[in-house]
Amino acid sequence: MCGIVGAYVASGDVVPGLVQGLSVLEYRGYDSAGIAAVIDGELRVRKRRGRLSNLEEALEDGGLSGGLAGIGHTRWATHGVPSDVNSHPHQGASGRVAVVHNGIIENYALLKRELLEGGESFLSETDTEVLARLIDQTWAEEGTDQAALMRAMRRALGRVSGYYAIAVLATTDDGTCLLAMRQGPPLVVGTTEDGGFLSSDVLGLVPHTRQVVYLEDGDLAQLEPGRLTVTDAAGDVVERPSREVEWDPSDSGRGGYPHYMLKEIHEQPDVIERTCIDRIDLASGDVRFEGGAFDDAFCNSIERIQILGCGTALHAGQIARYLIEGLAGLPVEFDFASEFRYRSPRVAPGTVALAITQSGETADTLGATRLARELGARVASICNVAGSSQVRESEATILTHAGPEIGVASTKAFTAQLTAAVLLAVRIARSRGTMSEDEGRALLTELSELRPKVESLLTQESVARTRDAARTHAGARGFLFLGRGVNFPVALEGALKLKEIAYVHAEGYAAGEMKHGPIALIDPGMAVLVVNAEGPVAEKTRSNIEQVKARGGVTVSVGSDGASHAIADSYVPVPRTSEWLSPILNTIPLQLISYHIAEIHGCDIDKPRNLAKSVTVE
Ligand code: G6P
């Protein structure tokens, strides 16, 4: 949700690197983009509403070329409509300070009133301009050099309530100054001999360096070529650990696919295998996580699990509930992280709060797990980003090895979360003795051999079948996705995908609940996708297909249950596997159907309207 970058290079031109950084962060918001750079001691800004390409056009005048230090921003609008003037960077009255910001300044209205009363004037409707003017004004009181600017930053931000990751570029009496400060949203920094770099996430840094430092809340960092200085909230200089990033710069490309989403869908065979293969111990029919995470002592101390997450990640959490309850016999609850925070949750002794999150930076998920910890829970997570806030705040983590996910609609991160959830459920079940060695071995063997089945869903022929289904139903007035048991959340996820990228109204429903309401919607204009795998609930779900047909509805059966295919109007077959693993397979054709419907409707698949991938504000 808003991406920020900054760089101070030893030679050359800083702008191309900033543009490149913004291009990989565009998934965080694409309402506008802007850059500030210091050229011949003067701070200059270019910013444009809309996609980064608009900014690139504006930069063609060369007015920002040749500078060594700069900051950039890609916006997901919170305060003020998307417009040139509301775009970041914002400047103070002196024209010597520019600010880019990811987050929300909650008391901006109060601060703005004070500044207005003091004679300041504002150009934009944003909370960020308040920050820029406040920092600038405070700097004028402190002095004119870099040390004064840093004191001013601390003082000004001490008056702010809210969440922010900011980068500040200033022309000071003693040179050019690039600063970054964090309170909430993520900020990573890195330095090489050639430059100092900052970014909202590691993807923005990997073209420059794989050694990155995650700033902590309250940190203020100064970046120069080859030099990083960090002071903590108390103002003391601190050494933050640097980590090696495994992701490759090429991971952030489209790899020849027309969209990131399609590329990421096709990466799933690798991702699922990477997430499970080294953790499966077939000899003992058990799972071994790195560093002994979720060992017997930890698993046996769990009395109850509270799953927390948002969006697609919470759907993975709902499936994890079926898995852990079904295999390990533990009570599991799940909640929207945003709701958990604002009800009065009761956290029983022995609770583990399990956060599921791709980014590890979702504000609500972080907030909910912090609350759970305050209420006595231990915190664990399933997360895709090593070094993220969620991982750092967890006692035990299962990293999903999905690699960077750029498409705003989550695909490979979801199936990686499902894979991790299977591993976790087996680990707890084996530790608590609710699953025998043979049972563990059987399920894990099936998981380790899932790859060809996943691949079979991505052959040209299989993809063509989903495209045909999309063509047949793209004109439907609405979509109902039905599933039962462990495949009920798959239906929720199928509907969410379609809403997100094709802007078609879709509802996911528990198949058994259909007759308690949604059945009234059934008519020939409504497409009903039924997810059904062989297993104990297959027959009941088949009855739901019959009920829809009896009312003139159009049914598509997705899954491995051949008997469902026989009665539905059309079907998309999925290979047979254990019912516990069926969500991983059943999800893939649903992703493809949504993708193709979005394509037919001419939607911007990787950048769906109004959405942002990493929701770092509430
Ligand atoms: C946003 C994204 C979703 C994602 C959710 C949670 O809404 O658009 O794709 O599932 O955030 O994100 P997280 O990073 O916590 O998994």
mmCIF file of C-alpha atoms in Angstrom, residues 37-395:
data_model
loop_
_atom_site.group_PDB
_atom_site.id
_atom_site.type_symbol
_atom_site.label_atom_id
_atom_site.label_comp_id
_atom_site.label_asym_id
_atom_site.label_seq_id
_atom_site.Cartn_x
_atom_site.Cartn_y
_atom_site.Cartn_z
ATOM 1 C CA ALA A 37 16.012 14.380 -7.113
ATOM 2 C CA VAL A 38 18.738 16.849 -6.260
ATOM 3 C CA ILE A 39 20.167 18.406 -9.419
ATOM 4 C CA ASP A 40 23.026 20.914 -9.044
ATOM 5 C CA GLY A 41 22.096 21.482 -5.410
ATOM 6 C CA GLU A 42 18.451 22.106 -6.249
ATOM 7 C CA LEU A 43 15.535 19.852 -5.271
ATOM 8 C CA ARG A 44 13.326 19.068 -8.273
ATOM 9 C CA VAL A 45 10.122 17.043 -8.432
ATOM 10 C CA ARG A 46 8.154 15.306 -11.180
ATOM 11 C CA LYS A 47 4.890 13.581 -10.325
ATOM 12 C CA ARG A 48 1.929 12.339 -12.280
ATOM 13 C CA ARG A 49 -1.442 10.859 -11.653
ATOM 14 C CA GLY A 50 -1.947 7.293 -12.916
ATOM 15 C CA ARG A 51 0.518 4.616 -13.836
ATOM 16 C CA LEU A 52 4.281 4.861 -13.707
ATOM 17 C CA SER A 53 4.357 5.206 -17.500
ATOM 18 C CA ASN A 54 2.841 8.691 -17.086
ATOM 19 C CA LEU A 55 5.716 9.674 -14.830
ATOM 20 C CA GLU A 56 8.215 8.192 -17.261
ATOM 21 C CA GLU A 57 6.782 10.429 -19.971
ATOM 22 C CA ALA A 58 7.146 13.439 -17.693
ATOM 23 C CA LEU A 59 10.766 12.520 -17.015
ATOM 24 C CA GLU A 60 11.585 12.582 -20.710
ATOM 25 C CA ASP A 61 12.226 16.333 -20.498
ATOM 26 C CA GLY A 62 15.504 15.426 -18.746
ATOM 27 C CA GLY A 63 14.891 17.936 -15.977
ATOM 28 C CA LEU A 64 15.671 15.359 -13.322
ATOM 29 C CA SER A 65 18.634 13.770 -15.069
ATOM 30 C CA GLY A 66 22.119 13.664 -13.666
ATOM 31 C CA GLY A 67 21.324 13.805 -9.949
ATOM 32 C CA LEU A 68 22.962 11.499 -7.440
ATOM 33 C CA ALA A 69 20.243 11.394 -4.782
ATOM 34 C CA GLY A 70 16.516 10.900 -5.114
ATOM 35 C CA ILE A 71 13.328 9.460 -3.666
ATOM 36 C CA GLY A 72 10.294 7.967 -5.392
ATOM 37 C CA HIS A 73 6.739 6.953 -4.644
ATOM 38 C CA THR A 74 3.948 4.874 -6.090
ATOM 39 C CA ARG A 75 0.604 5.691 -4.486
ATOM 40 C CA TRP A 76 -2.492 3.930 -3.247
ATOM 41 C CA ALA A 77 -4.628 6.952 -2.402
ATOM 42 C CA THR A 78 -5.850 7.321 1.174
ATOM 43 C CA HIS A 79 -6.199 11.093 1.698
ATOM 44 C CA GLY A 80 -7.170 12.992 -1.424
ATOM 45 C CA VAL A 81 -8.177 11.746 -4.855
ATOM 46 C CA PRO A 82 -5.559 10.489 -7.300
ATOM 47 C CA SER A 83 -4.276 13.669 -8.994
ATOM 48 C CA ASP A 84 -0.976 15.239 -9.944
ATOM 49 C CA VAL A 85 -1.096 17.593 -7.012
ATOM 50 C CA ASN A 86 -1.909 14.887 -4.461
ATOM 51 C CA SER A 87 0.909 12.702 -5.779
ATOM 52 C CA HIS A 88 4.072 12.343 -3.722
ATOM 53 C CA PRO A 89 6.747 13.650 -3.193
ATOM 54 C CA HIS A 90 5.448 16.586 -1.175
ATOM 55 C CA GLN A 91 7.574 19.544 -0.215
ATOM 56 C CA GLY A 92 7.900 22.039 2.581
ATOM 57 C CA ALA A 93 7.736 25.794 2.118
ATOM 58 C CA SER A 94 11.537 26.178 1.909
ATOM 59 C CA GLY A 95 11.663 24.013 -1.214
ATOM 60 C CA ARG A 96 14.644 22.224 0.353
ATOM 61 C CA VAL A 97 12.814 19.152 1.712
ATOM 62 C CA ALA A 98 10.797 16.505 -0.126
ATOM 63 C CA VAL A 99 8.946 13.633 1.514
ATOM 64 C CA VAL A 100 7.470 10.339 0.295
ATOM 65 C CA HIS A 101 5.276 8.367 2.636
ATOM 66 C CA ASN A 102 3.614 5.002 3.054
ATOM 67 C CA GLY A 103 1.051 4.919 5.854
ATOM 68 C CA ILE A 104 -1.502 7.161 7.504
ATOM 69 C CA ILE A 105 -1.018 10.198 9.710
ATOM 70 C CA GLU A 106 -4.046 9.918 11.961
ATOM 71 C CA ASN A 107 -3.820 13.368 13.548
ATOM 72 C CA TYR A 108 -3.067 15.150 10.284
ATOM 73 C CA ALA A 109 -6.196 17.321 10.442
ATOM 74 C CA LEU A 110 -5.197 18.741 13.828
ATOM 75 C CA LEU A 111 -1.604 19.332 12.719
ATOM 76 C CA LYS A 112 -2.797 20.913 9.486
ATOM 77 C CA ARG A 113 -5.035 23.336 11.357
ATOM 78 C CA GLU A 114 -2.115 24.381 13.559
ATOM 79 C CA LEU A 115 0.141 24.856 10.553
ATOM 80 C CA LEU A 116 -2.531 26.862 8.734
ATOM 81 C CA GLU A 117 -2.997 29.060 11.783
ATOM 82 C CA GLY A 118 0.758 29.587 11.777
ATOM 83 C CA GLY A 119 0.608 30.869 8.217
ATOM 84 C CA GLU A 120 1.445 27.725 6.208
ATOM 85 C CA SER A 121 -0.454 27.117 3.008
ATOM 86 C CA PHE A 122 -1.147 23.748 1.428
ATOM 87 C CA LEU A 123 -1.298 22.586 -2.157
ATOM 88 C CA SER A 124 -2.761 19.125 -1.693
ATOM 89 C CA GLU A 125 -5.364 17.275 0.360
ATOM 90 C CA THR A 126 -2.874 14.705 1.620
ATOM 91 C CA ASP A 127 -1.718 13.855 5.111
ATOM 92 C CA THR A 128 1.810 13.597 3.714
ATOM 93 C CA GLU A 129 2.037 17.277 2.853
ATOM 94 C CA VAL A 130 1.348 18.002 6.515
ATOM 95 C CA LEU A 131 4.338 15.863 7.360
ATOM 96 C CA ALA A 132 6.538 17.603 4.787
ATOM 97 C CA ARG A 133 5.616 21.067 6.018
ATOM 98 C CA LEU A 134 5.932 20.088 9.666
ATOM 99 C CA ILE A 135 9.413 18.638 9.136
ATOM 100 C CA ASP A 136 10.464 21.663 7.098
ATOM 101 C CA GLN A 137 9.202 24.145 9.658
ATOM 102 C CA THR A 138 10.772 22.256 12.556
ATOM 103 C CA TRP A 139 14.056 22.114 10.654
ATOM 104 C CA ALA A 140 14.041 25.880 10.276
ATOM 105 C CA GLU A 141 13.834 26.094 14.078
ATOM 106 C CA GLU A 142 16.668 23.611 14.578
ATOM 107 C CA GLY A 143 19.192 24.912 12.051
ATOM 108 C CA THR A 144 20.185 24.425 8.440
ATOM 109 C CA ASP A 145 22.446 21.377 8.382
ATOM 110 C CA GLN A 146 21.918 17.621 8.355
ATOM 111 C CA ALA A 147 22.208 17.145 12.113
ATOM 112 C CA ALA A 148 19.505 19.791 12.550
ATOM 113 C CA LEU A 149 17.317 18.032 9.999
ATOM 114 C CA MET A 150 17.603 14.771 11.895
ATOM 115 C CA ARG A 151 16.697 16.470 15.159
ATOM 116 C CA ALA A 152 13.778 18.082 13.354
ATOM 117 C CA MET A 153 12.604 14.729 12.011
ATOM 118 C CA ARG A 154 12.549 13.258 15.500
ATOM 119 C CA ARG A 155 10.757 16.270 16.916
ATOM 120 C CA ALA A 156 8.225 16.528 14.108
ATOM 121 C CA LEU A 157 7.451 12.832 14.028
ATOM 122 C CA GLY A 158 7.175 12.824 17.799
ATOM 123 C CA ARG A 159 4.036 14.917 17.275
ATOM 124 C CA VAL A 160 2.541 12.540 14.784
ATOM 125 C CA SER A 161 0.230 9.658 15.565
ATOM 126 C CA GLY A 162 -0.273 7.003 12.942
ATOM 127 C CA TYR A 163 1.831 4.692 10.845
ATOM 128 C CA TYR A 164 4.508 5.697 8.462
ATOM 129 C CA ALA A 165 7.501 4.680 6.487
ATOM 130 C CA ILE A 166 8.966 7.842 5.041
ATOM 131 C CA ALA A 167 11.925 8.905 3.002
ATOM 132 C CA VAL A 168 13.147 12.480 3.143
ATOM 133 C CA LEU A 169 15.421 14.117 0.612
ATOM 134 C CA ALA A 170 16.902 17.490 1.498
ATOM 135 C CA THR A 171 19.466 19.989 0.319
ATOM 136 C CA THR A 172 21.216 21.078 3.485
ATOM 137 C CA ASP A 173 24.031 23.524 4.122
ATOM 138 C CA ASP A 174 26.418 20.602 4.343
ATOM 139 C CA GLY A 175 25.259 18.747 1.241
ATOM 140 C CA THR A 176 22.507 16.409 0.140
ATOM 141 C CA CYS A 177 20.776 14.314 2.747
ATOM 142 C CA LEU A 178 18.738 11.120 2.315
ATOM 143 C CA LEU A 179 16.900 9.946 5.410
ATOM 144 C CA ALA A 180 14.344 7.261 6.169
ATOM 145 C CA MET A 181 12.211 6.641 9.195
ATOM 146 C CA ARG A 182 9.805 3.901 10.111
ATOM 147 C CA GLN A 183 6.898 3.495 12.488
ATOM 148 C CA GLY A 184 4.725 0.627 11.302
ATOM 149 C CA PRO A 185 4.994 -0.025 7.565
ATOM 150 C CA PRO A 186 8.073 -1.860 6.323
ATOM 151 C CA LEU A 187 11.290 -0.238 5.221
ATOM 152 C CA VAL A 188 14.436 -2.009 4.087
ATOM 153 C CA VAL A 189 17.786 -0.395 3.412
ATOM 154 C CA GLY A 190 21.072 -1.523 1.942
ATOM 155 C CA THR A 191 24.400 -0.031 0.974
ATOM 156 C CA THR A 192 27.193 -0.838 -1.455
ATOM 157 C CA GLU A 193 30.309 1.096 -2.431
ATOM 158 C CA ASP A 194 28.205 2.526 -5.252
ATOM 159 C CA GLY A 195 25.284 3.739 -3.252
ATOM 160 C CA GLY A 196 22.834 3.685 -0.372
ATOM 161 C CA PHE A 197 19.337 2.414 -1.152
ATOM 162 C CA LEU A 198 15.979 2.177 0.569
ATOM 163 C CA SER A 199 12.724 0.523 -0.417
ATOM 164 C CA SER A 200 9.384 -0.573 0.962
ATOM 165 C CA ASP A 201 10.385 -4.159 0.257
ATOM 166 C CA VAL A 202 13.378 -6.200 -0.708
ATOM 167 C CA LEU A 203 12.320 -6.425 -4.345
ATOM 168 C CA GLY A 204 13.262 -2.777 -4.727
ATOM 169 C CA LEU A 205 16.731 -3.482 -3.353
ATOM 170 C CA VAL A 206 17.777 -6.733 -5.008
ATOM 171 C CA PRO A 207 18.919 -5.050 -8.249
ATOM 172 C CA HIS A 208 21.484 -3.221 -6.066
ATOM 173 C CA THR A 209 22.297 -5.575 -3.219
ATOM 174 C CA ARG A 210 21.231 -8.847 -1.624
ATOM 175 C CA GLN A 211 22.450 -7.725 1.837
ATOM 176 C CA VAL A 212 19.570 -5.841 3.392
ATOM 177 C CA VAL A 213 18.720 -4.344 6.750
ATOM 178 C CA TYR A 214 15.147 -4.184 8.012
ATOM 179 C CA LEU A 215 14.581 -1.013 9.976
ATOM 180 C CA GLU A 216 12.766 -1.336 13.286
ATOM 181 C CA ASP A 217 9.978 0.914 14.490
ATOM 182 C CA GLY A 218 11.402 4.235 15.613
ATOM 183 C CA ASP A 219 14.594 3.895 13.565
ATOM 184 C CA LEU A 220 15.965 6.856 11.647
ATOM 185 C CA ALA A 221 18.442 5.927 8.917
ATOM 186 C CA GLN A 222 20.814 8.123 6.951
ATOM 187 C CA LEU A 223 21.993 6.718 3.647
ATOM 188 C CA GLU A 224 25.049 7.636 1.624
ATOM 189 C CA PRO A 225 27.128 5.634 -0.838
ATOM 190 C CA GLY A 226 28.796 2.892 1.208
ATOM 191 C CA ARG A 227 27.442 4.179 4.500
ATOM 192 C CA LEU A 228 24.360 3.518 6.594
ATOM 193 C CA THR A 229 23.814 5.128 9.971
ATOM 194 C CA VAL A 230 20.822 4.078 12.041
ATOM 195 C CA THR A 231 19.669 5.651 15.271
ATOM 196 C CA ASP A 232 16.927 4.043 17.339
ATOM 197 C CA ALA A 233 13.930 5.622 19.020
ATOM 198 C CA ALA A 234 16.138 6.709 21.925
ATOM 199 C CA GLY A 235 18.457 8.483 19.478
ATOM 200 C CA ASP A 236 21.338 6.014 19.995
ATOM 201 C CA VAL A 237 23.354 4.778 17.037
ATOM 202 C CA VAL A 238 22.552 1.080 16.561
ATOM 203 C CA GLU A 239 23.733 -1.764 14.318
ATOM 204 C CA ARG A 240 20.769 -3.565 12.803
ATOM 205 C CA PRO A 241 21.546 -7.076 11.542
ATOM 206 C CA SER A 242 21.922 -7.445 7.832
ATOM 207 C CA ARG A 243 20.347 -10.407 6.041
ATOM 208 C CA GLU A 244 21.033 -12.093 2.780
ATOM 209 C CA VAL A 245 18.015 -12.079 0.455
ATOM 210 C CA GLU A 246 17.459 -15.302 -1.456
ATOM 211 C CA TRP A 247 15.254 -13.746 -4.116
ATOM 212 C CA ASP A 248 16.806 -13.115 -7.476
ATOM 213 C CA PRO A 249 16.293 -9.850 -9.415
ATOM 214 C CA SER A 250 14.914 -11.923 -12.325
ATOM 215 C CA ASP A 251 12.163 -13.237 -10.004
ATOM 216 C CA SER A 252 10.487 -9.874 -10.364
ATOM 217 C CA GLY A 253 10.077 -10.149 -14.149
ATOM 218 C CA ARG A 254 7.103 -11.560 -16.078
ATOM 219 C CA GLY A 255 9.220 -14.318 -17.591
ATOM 220 C CA GLY A 256 7.536 -14.159 -20.989
ATOM 221 C CA TYR A 257 3.985 -14.427 -19.641
ATOM 222 C CA PRO A 258 1.494 -11.674 -20.491
ATOM 223 C CA HIS A 259 0.722 -11.158 -16.810
ATOM 224 C CA TYR A 260 2.413 -11.772 -13.471
ATOM 225 C CA MET A 261 -0.710 -13.598 -12.375
ATOM 226 C CA LEU A 262 -0.381 -16.171 -15.165
ATOM 227 C CA LYS A 263 3.335 -16.556 -14.532
ATOM 228 C CA GLU A 264 2.670 -17.083 -10.838
ATOM 229 C CA ILE A 265 -0.096 -19.608 -11.528
ATOM 230 C CA HIS A 266 2.399 -21.563 -13.634
ATOM 231 C CA GLU A 267 5.043 -21.410 -10.915
ATOM 232 C CA GLN A 268 2.868 -23.450 -8.582
ATOM 233 C CA PRO A 269 4.401 -26.880 -9.259
ATOM 234 C CA ASP A 270 7.799 -25.493 -8.172
ATOM 235 C CA VAL A 271 6.417 -23.495 -5.297
ATOM 236 C CA ILE A 272 4.447 -26.363 -3.779
ATOM 237 C CA GLU A 273 7.426 -28.685 -4.086
ATOM 238 C CA ARG A 274 9.850 -26.124 -2.631
ATOM 239 C CA THR A 275 7.575 -25.506 0.320
ATOM 240 C CA CYS A 276 7.320 -29.156 1.313
ATOM 241 C CA ILE A 277 10.042 -31.319 -0.099
ATOM 242 C CA ASP A 278 12.950 -30.707 2.301
ATOM 243 C CA ARG A 279 10.660 -30.783 5.289
ATOM 244 C CA ILE A 280 9.125 -34.175 4.655
ATOM 245 C CA ASP A 281 10.742 -37.101 6.439
ATOM 246 C CA LEU A 282 9.141 -40.172 4.922
ATOM 247 C CA ALA A 283 11.173 -42.550 7.092
ATOM 248 C CA SER A 284 9.445 -41.298 10.236
ATOM 249 C CA GLY A 285 6.193 -40.251 8.539
ATOM 250 C CA ASP A 286 6.746 -36.810 10.023
ATOM 251 C CA VAL A 287 7.709 -33.242 9.174
ATOM 252 C CA ARG A 288 10.877 -31.395 10.234
ATOM 253 C CA PHE A 289 10.897 -27.611 10.109
ATOM 254 C CA GLU A 290 14.095 -25.583 10.032
ATOM 255 C CA GLY A 291 15.626 -24.747 13.378
ATOM 256 C CA GLY A 292 13.405 -27.262 15.154
ATOM 257 C CA ALA A 293 10.349 -24.991 14.859
ATOM 258 C CA PHE A 294 7.118 -26.669 15.980
ATOM 259 C CA ASP A 295 9.014 -29.366 17.858
ATOM 260 C CA ASP A 296 7.226 -31.831 20.153
ATOM 261 C CA ALA A 297 7.520 -29.576 23.193
ATOM 262 C CA PHE A 298 5.924 -26.661 21.327
ATOM 263 C CA CYS A 299 3.205 -28.739 19.663
ATOM 264 C CA ASN A 300 2.283 -30.572 22.836
ATOM 265 C CA SER A 301 1.902 -27.317 24.717
ATOM 266 C CA ILE A 302 -0.783 -26.085 22.313
ATOM 267 C CA GLU A 303 -4.308 -26.291 23.691
ATOM 268 C CA ARG A 304 -5.985 -24.245 21.010
ATOM 269 C CA ILE A 305 -5.109 -22.392 17.808
ATOM 270 C CA GLN A 306 -6.433 -18.984 16.805
ATOM 271 C CA ILE A 307 -5.844 -18.376 13.112
ATOM 272 C CA LEU A 308 -5.624 -14.751 11.966
ATOM 273 C CA GLY A 309 -5.262 -13.299 8.494
ATOM 274 C CA CYS A 310 -6.893 -11.244 5.751
ATOM 275 C CA GLY A 311 -8.195 -11.937 2.271
ATOM 276 C CA THR A 312 -6.776 -14.931 0.491
ATOM 277 C CA ALA A 313 -4.466 -15.702 3.403
ATOM 278 C CA LEU A 314 -7.479 -16.111 5.683
ATOM 279 C CA HIS A 315 -9.008 -18.551 3.212
ATOM 280 C CA ALA A 316 -5.823 -20.590 3.595
ATOM 281 C CA GLY A 317 -6.381 -20.244 7.335
ATOM 282 C CA GLN A 318 -9.891 -21.614 7.051
ATOM 283 C CA ILE A 319 -8.540 -24.657 5.247
ATOM 284 C CA ALA A 320 -5.814 -24.971 7.891
ATOM 285 C CA ARG A 321 -8.579 -25.186 10.463
ATOM 286 C CA TYR A 322 -10.106 -28.245 8.772
ATOM 287 C CA LEU A 323 -6.665 -29.815 8.519
ATOM 288 C CA ILE A 324 -5.563 -29.215 12.105
ATOM 289 C CA GLU A 325 -8.909 -30.139 13.632
ATOM 290 C CA GLY A 326 -9.266 -33.154 11.366
ATOM 291 C CA LEU A 327 -5.761 -34.522 11.680
ATOM 292 C CA ALA A 328 -4.531 -33.275 15.044
ATOM 293 C CA GLY A 329 -7.798 -33.026 16.965
ATOM 294 C CA LEU A 330 -7.027 -29.551 18.300
ATOM 295 C CA PRO A 331 -9.682 -26.859 18.631
ATOM 296 C CA VAL A 332 -9.048 -24.178 16.034
ATOM 297 C CA GLU A 333 -10.784 -20.878 15.477
ATOM 298 C CA PHE A 334 -10.175 -18.384 12.723
ATOM 299 C CA ASP A 335 -11.006 -14.730 12.443
ATOM 300 C CA PHE A 336 -10.546 -11.817 10.120
ATOM 301 C CA ALA A 337 -7.584 -10.041 11.685
ATOM 302 C CA SER A 338 -9.484 -6.751 11.367
ATOM 303 C CA GLU A 339 -12.434 -8.122 13.364
ATOM 304 C CA PHE A 340 -10.367 -9.895 15.985
ATOM 305 C CA ARG A 341 -8.799 -6.562 16.898
ATOM 306 C CA TYR A 342 -12.083 -4.823 17.444
ATOM 307 C CA ARG A 343 -14.129 -7.342 19.324
ATOM 308 C CA SER A 344 -13.268 -8.505 22.830
ATOM 309 C CA PRO A 345 -11.539 -11.782 22.042
ATOM 310 C CA ARG A 346 -11.080 -14.292 24.823
ATOM 311 C CA VAL A 347 -7.713 -15.969 24.577
ATOM 312 C CA ALA A 348 -7.671 -19.185 26.582
ATOM 313 C CA PRO A 349 -4.453 -20.413 28.223
ATOM 314 C CA GLY A 350 -2.352 -22.512 25.840
ATOM 315 C CA THR A 351 -3.504 -20.609 22.754
ATOM 316 C CA VAL A 352 -1.196 -20.208 19.801
ATOM 317 C CA ALA A 353 -2.127 -17.336 17.509
ATOM 318 C CA LEU A 354 -1.227 -18.477 13.997
ATOM 319 C CA ALA A 355 -0.876 -15.591 11.554
ATOM 320 C CA ILE A 356 -1.101 -16.480 7.887
ATOM 321 C CA THR A 357 0.252 -13.785 5.620
ATOM 322 C CA GLN A 358 2.084 -13.624 2.321
ATOM 323 C CA SER A 359 3.793 -10.297 2.938
ATOM 324 C CA GLY A 360 4.227 -10.456 6.695
ATOM 325 C CA GLU A 361 3.393 -6.740 6.746
ATOM 326 C CA THR A 362 -0.412 -6.605 6.664
ATOM 327 C CA ALA A 363 -1.318 -4.056 9.325
ATOM 328 C CA ASP A 364 -4.437 -5.836 10.559
ATOM 329 C CA THR A 365 -2.732 -9.213 10.835
ATOM 330 C CA LEU A 366 0.182 -7.702 12.718
ATOM 331 C CA GLY A 367 -2.187 -5.774 14.966
ATOM 332 C CA ALA A 368 -4.316 -8.832 15.698
ATOM 333 C CA THR A 369 -1.372 -11.049 16.561
ATOM 334 C CA ARG A 370 0.090 -8.339 18.793
ATOM 335 C CA LEU A 371 -3.226 -8.181 20.608
ATOM 336 C CA ALA A 372 -3.319 -11.976 20.906
ATOM 337 C CA ARG A 373 0.157 -11.879 22.438
ATOM 338 C CA GLU A 374 -0.898 -9.204 24.926
ATOM 339 C CA LEU A 375 -3.801 -11.469 25.887
ATOM 340 C CA GLY A 376 -1.416 -14.324 26.607
ATOM 341 C CA ALA A 377 -1.123 -16.224 23.322
ATOM 342 C CA ARG A 378 2.137 -17.401 21.800
ATOM 343 C CA VAL A 379 2.556 -16.251 18.230
ATOM 344 C CA ALA A 380 3.446 -18.392 15.227
ATOM 345 C CA SER A 381 3.151 -17.697 11.539
ATOM 346 C CA ILE A 382 3.013 -19.017 8.016
ATOM 347 C CA CYS A 383 4.655 -16.327 5.918
ATOM 348 C CA ASN A 384 6.348 -15.807 2.574
ATOM 349 C CA VAL A 385 8.813 -13.081 3.481
ATOM 350 C CA ALA A 386 11.809 -13.926 5.659
ATOM 351 C CA GLY A 387 12.710 -10.896 7.727
ATOM 352 C CA SER A 388 9.222 -9.382 7.580
ATOM 353 C CA SER A 389 7.647 -7.888 10.688
ATOM 354 C CA GLN A 390 5.370 -10.903 11.155
ATOM 355 C CA VAL A 391 8.281 -13.339 11.042
ATOM 356 C CA ARG A 392 10.335 -11.239 13.409
ATOM 357 C CA GLU A 393 7.477 -11.148 15.867
ATOM 358 C CA SER A 394 6.782 -14.891 15.758
ATOM 359 C CA GLU A 395 8.150 -17.543 18.032
#
